[in-house]
Amino acid sequence: MLKKKRFRNYALWISMVSQVLLLVQLIGHLTGAFELSDMKRQEIVAAADLVLGILATLGIISNPTKPNSGGYNL
């Protein structure tokens, strides 16, 4: 049984979102529903880098100042 604490982990949610986006991209490519151009893919990666950089800078992804923190937990 999964512990509730696992679902309160920032790193888990960031990795889950990235995996879902990769799955959507793969399904779109395999079914021919849509195809991302290289330019569009670069724009998406740049936007994701920006968001993750801001979250890391603000200490949201990694908050070492939280008492009794085991790492990336909420």
Short mmCIF file of N, CA and C in Angstrom, two decimals:
data_model
loop_
_atom_site.label_atom_id
_atom_site.label_comp_id
_atom_site.label_asym_id
_atom_site.label_seq_id
_atom_site.Cartn_x
_atom_site.Cartn_y
_atom_site.Cartn_z
N MET A 1 0.84 -1.18 0.00
CA MET A 1 0.00 0.00 0.00
C MET A 1 0.89 1.24 0.00
N LEU A 2 0.53 2.21 -0.83
CA LEU A 2 1.29 3.43 -0.91
C LEU A 2 0.97 4.35 0.26
N LYS A 3 1.99 4.97 0.77
CA LYS A 3 1.78 5.92 1.86
C LYS A 3 1.34 7.26 1.30
N LYS A 4 0.54 8.00 2.05
CA LYS A 4 0.10 9.32 1.61
C LYS A 4 1.27 10.28 1.46
N LYS A 5 2.32 10.07 2.25
CA LYS A 5 3.48 10.96 2.20
C LYS A 5 4.13 10.96 0.82
N ARG A 6 4.05 9.83 0.14
CA ARG A 6 4.65 9.73 -1.19
C ARG A 6 3.99 10.71 -2.15
N PHE A 7 2.70 10.91 -2.02
CA PHE A 7 1.98 11.80 -2.92
C PHE A 7 2.14 13.27 -2.54
N ARG A 8 2.84 13.55 -1.46
CA ARG A 8 3.11 14.92 -1.05
C ARG A 8 4.53 15.34 -1.43
N ASN A 9 5.12 14.63 -2.36
CA ASN A 9 6.50 14.86 -2.77
C ASN A 9 6.53 15.67 -4.06
N TYR A 10 7.17 16.85 -4.03
CA TYR A 10 7.24 17.71 -5.22
C TYR A 10 7.90 17.01 -6.40
N ALA A 11 8.98 16.32 -6.14
CA ALA A 11 9.72 15.66 -7.22
C ALA A 11 8.85 14.61 -7.89
N LEU A 12 8.02 13.92 -7.13
CA LEU A 12 7.12 12.93 -7.71
C LEU A 12 6.17 13.59 -8.70
N TRP A 13 5.56 14.70 -8.33
CA TRP A 13 4.59 15.36 -9.20
C TRP A 13 5.25 15.97 -10.43
N ILE A 14 6.43 16.50 -10.28
CA ILE A 14 7.13 17.05 -11.45
C ILE A 14 7.48 15.93 -12.42
N SER A 15 7.95 14.81 -11.91
CA SER A 15 8.28 13.69 -12.80
C SER A 15 7.03 13.08 -13.42
N MET A 16 5.92 13.03 -12.68
CA MET A 16 4.67 12.49 -13.24
C MET A 16 4.16 13.37 -14.38
N VAL A 17 4.19 14.68 -14.21
CA VAL A 17 3.74 15.60 -15.26
C VAL A 17 4.60 15.43 -16.50
N SER A 18 5.91 15.33 -16.32
CA SER A 18 6.78 15.18 -17.48
C SER A 18 6.53 13.85 -18.19
N GLN A 19 6.27 12.79 -17.44
CA GLN A 19 6.00 11.50 -18.07
C GLN A 19 4.67 11.52 -18.82
N VAL A 20 3.67 12.18 -18.28
CA VAL A 20 2.38 12.28 -18.97
C VAL A 20 2.54 13.06 -20.27
N LEU A 21 3.29 14.15 -20.24
CA LEU A 21 3.52 14.93 -21.46
C LEU A 21 4.28 14.12 -22.51
N LEU A 22 5.26 13.34 -22.08
CA LEU A 22 5.97 12.48 -23.02
C LEU A 22 5.05 11.42 -23.61
N LEU A 23 4.15 10.88 -22.79
CA LEU A 23 3.20 9.88 -23.27
C LEU A 23 2.24 10.48 -24.30
N VAL A 24 1.74 11.67 -24.04
CA VAL A 24 0.86 12.36 -24.98
C VAL A 24 1.59 12.61 -26.30
N GLN A 25 2.84 13.03 -26.22
CA GLN A 25 3.62 13.26 -27.43
C GLN A 25 3.80 11.96 -28.21
N LEU A 26 4.10 10.88 -27.52
CA LEU A 26 4.31 9.59 -28.18
C LEU A 26 3.02 9.10 -28.84
N ILE A 27 1.91 9.19 -28.14
CA ILE A 27 0.63 8.75 -28.70
C ILE A 27 0.27 9.59 -29.93
N GLY A 28 0.49 10.90 -29.85
CA GLY A 28 0.23 11.76 -30.99
C GLY A 28 1.08 11.41 -32.19
N HIS A 29 2.32 11.07 -31.93
CA HIS A 29 3.23 10.69 -33.02
C HIS A 29 2.83 9.35 -33.63
N LEU A 30 2.54 8.37 -32.80
CA LEU A 30 2.21 7.03 -33.30
C LEU A 30 0.87 7.00 -34.04
N THR A 31 -0.09 7.75 -33.58
CA THR A 31 -1.41 7.75 -34.23
C THR A 31 -1.49 8.74 -35.38
N GLY A 32 -0.53 9.62 -35.48
CA GLY A 32 -0.54 10.63 -36.53
C GLY A 32 -1.51 11.76 -36.24
N ALA A 33 -1.99 11.84 -34.99
CA ALA A 33 -2.95 12.88 -34.63
C ALA A 33 -2.29 14.26 -34.68
N PHE A 34 -1.05 14.35 -34.24
CA PHE A 34 -0.31 15.60 -34.31
C PHE A 34 1.17 15.31 -34.25
N GLU A 35 1.94 16.24 -34.72
CA GLU A 35 3.39 16.12 -34.70
C GLU A 35 3.97 17.45 -34.28
N LEU A 36 4.87 17.42 -33.31
CA LEU A 36 5.52 18.65 -32.86
C LEU A 36 6.72 18.94 -33.76
N SER A 37 6.77 20.15 -34.27
CA SER A 37 7.93 20.54 -35.04
C SER A 37 9.09 20.80 -34.08
N ASP A 38 10.29 20.82 -34.63
CA ASP A 38 11.46 21.07 -33.79
C ASP A 38 11.38 22.43 -33.11
N MET A 39 10.87 23.42 -33.83
CA MET A 39 10.75 24.77 -33.27
C MET A 39 9.76 24.78 -32.10
N LYS A 40 8.63 24.13 -32.26
CA LYS A 40 7.61 24.08 -31.20
C LYS A 40 8.14 23.29 -30.00
N ARG A 41 8.87 22.22 -30.27
CA ARG A 41 9.44 21.42 -29.18
C ARG A 41 10.44 22.24 -28.38
N GLN A 42 11.25 23.05 -29.06
CA GLN A 42 12.23 23.90 -28.37
C GLN A 42 11.53 24.96 -27.52
N GLU A 43 10.41 25.49 -28.02
CA GLU A 43 9.65 26.48 -27.25
C GLU A 43 9.07 25.86 -25.99
N ILE A 44 8.57 24.64 -26.10
CA ILE A 44 7.99 23.95 -24.94
C ILE A 44 9.07 23.65 -23.91
N VAL A 45 10.22 23.18 -24.37
CA VAL A 45 11.33 22.88 -23.45
C VAL A 45 11.81 24.16 -22.75
N ALA A 46 11.89 25.26 -23.50
CA ALA A 46 12.32 26.53 -22.91
C ALA A 46 11.32 27.00 -21.85
N ALA A 47 10.02 26.85 -22.12
CA ALA A 47 9.00 27.25 -21.15
C ALA A 47 9.07 26.37 -19.90
N ALA A 48 9.26 25.06 -20.09
CA ALA A 48 9.37 24.15 -18.95
C ALA A 48 10.62 24.48 -18.12
N ASP A 49 11.73 24.77 -18.79
CA ASP A 49 12.95 25.15 -18.08
C ASP A 49 12.73 26.42 -17.25
N LEU A 50 12.03 27.38 -17.83
CA LEU A 50 11.75 28.63 -17.13
C LEU A 50 10.92 28.38 -15.87
N VAL A 51 9.85 27.60 -16.02
CA VAL A 51 8.97 27.33 -14.87
C VAL A 51 9.73 26.57 -13.78
N LEU A 52 10.47 25.54 -14.15
CA LEU A 52 11.21 24.76 -13.16
C LEU A 52 12.32 25.59 -12.52
N GLY A 53 12.95 26.46 -13.29
CA GLY A 53 13.97 27.35 -12.73
C GLY A 53 13.39 28.30 -11.69
N ILE A 54 12.22 28.85 -12.00
CA ILE A 54 11.57 29.74 -11.03
C ILE A 54 11.18 28.98 -9.77
N LEU A 55 10.61 27.78 -9.94
CA LEU A 55 10.21 26.98 -8.77
C LEU A 55 11.42 26.61 -7.90
N ALA A 56 12.53 26.27 -8.55
CA ALA A 56 13.74 25.92 -7.80
C ALA A 56 14.31 27.15 -7.09
N THR A 57 14.30 28.30 -7.77
CA THR A 57 14.82 29.52 -7.18
C THR A 57 14.01 29.93 -5.95
N LEU A 58 12.71 29.80 -6.04
CA LEU A 58 11.84 30.16 -4.92
C LEU A 58 11.86 29.12 -3.79
N GLY A 59 12.51 28.00 -4.03
CA GLY A 59 12.59 26.97 -3.00
C GLY A 59 11.35 26.11 -2.90
N ILE A 60 10.54 26.12 -3.93
CA ILE A 60 9.32 25.32 -3.91
C ILE A 60 9.62 23.86 -4.20
N ILE A 61 10.50 23.61 -5.16
CA ILE A 61 10.85 22.23 -5.48
C ILE A 61 11.68 21.62 -4.36
N SER A 62 12.65 22.35 -3.88
CA SER A 62 13.51 21.87 -2.81
C SER A 62 13.49 22.90 -1.69
N ASN A 63 12.92 22.54 -0.58
CA ASN A 63 12.81 23.46 0.54
C ASN A 63 13.61 22.92 1.73
N PRO A 64 14.89 23.23 1.80
CA PRO A 64 15.72 22.71 2.88
C PRO A 64 15.43 23.37 4.23
N THR A 65 14.67 24.46 4.25
CA THR A 65 14.41 25.17 5.50
C THR A 65 13.21 24.62 6.25
N LYS A 66 12.44 23.73 5.63
CA LYS A 66 11.26 23.19 6.30
C LYS A 66 11.70 22.23 7.41
N PRO A 67 11.16 22.42 8.62
CA PRO A 67 11.54 21.53 9.71
C PRO A 67 11.11 20.09 9.46
N ASN A 68 11.91 19.17 9.88
CA ASN A 68 11.65 17.75 9.73
C ASN A 68 11.42 17.33 8.29
N SER A 69 12.06 18.06 7.37
CA SER A 69 11.89 17.75 5.96
C SER A 69 12.81 16.61 5.57
N GLY A 70 12.25 15.66 4.87
CA GLY A 70 13.04 14.54 4.37
C GLY A 70 13.46 14.76 2.93
N GLY A 71 13.44 15.98 2.47
CA GLY A 71 13.82 16.26 1.09
C GLY A 71 12.79 17.12 0.40
N TYR A 72 12.06 16.51 -0.49
CA TYR A 72 11.14 17.28 -1.35
C TYR A 72 9.68 17.18 -0.89
N ASN A 73 9.44 16.92 0.34
CA ASN A 73 8.07 16.70 0.81
C ASN A 73 7.34 17.99 1.11
N LEU A 74 6.04 17.99 0.90
CA LEU A 74 5.19 19.13 1.20
C LEU A 74 5.01 19.28 2.69
#
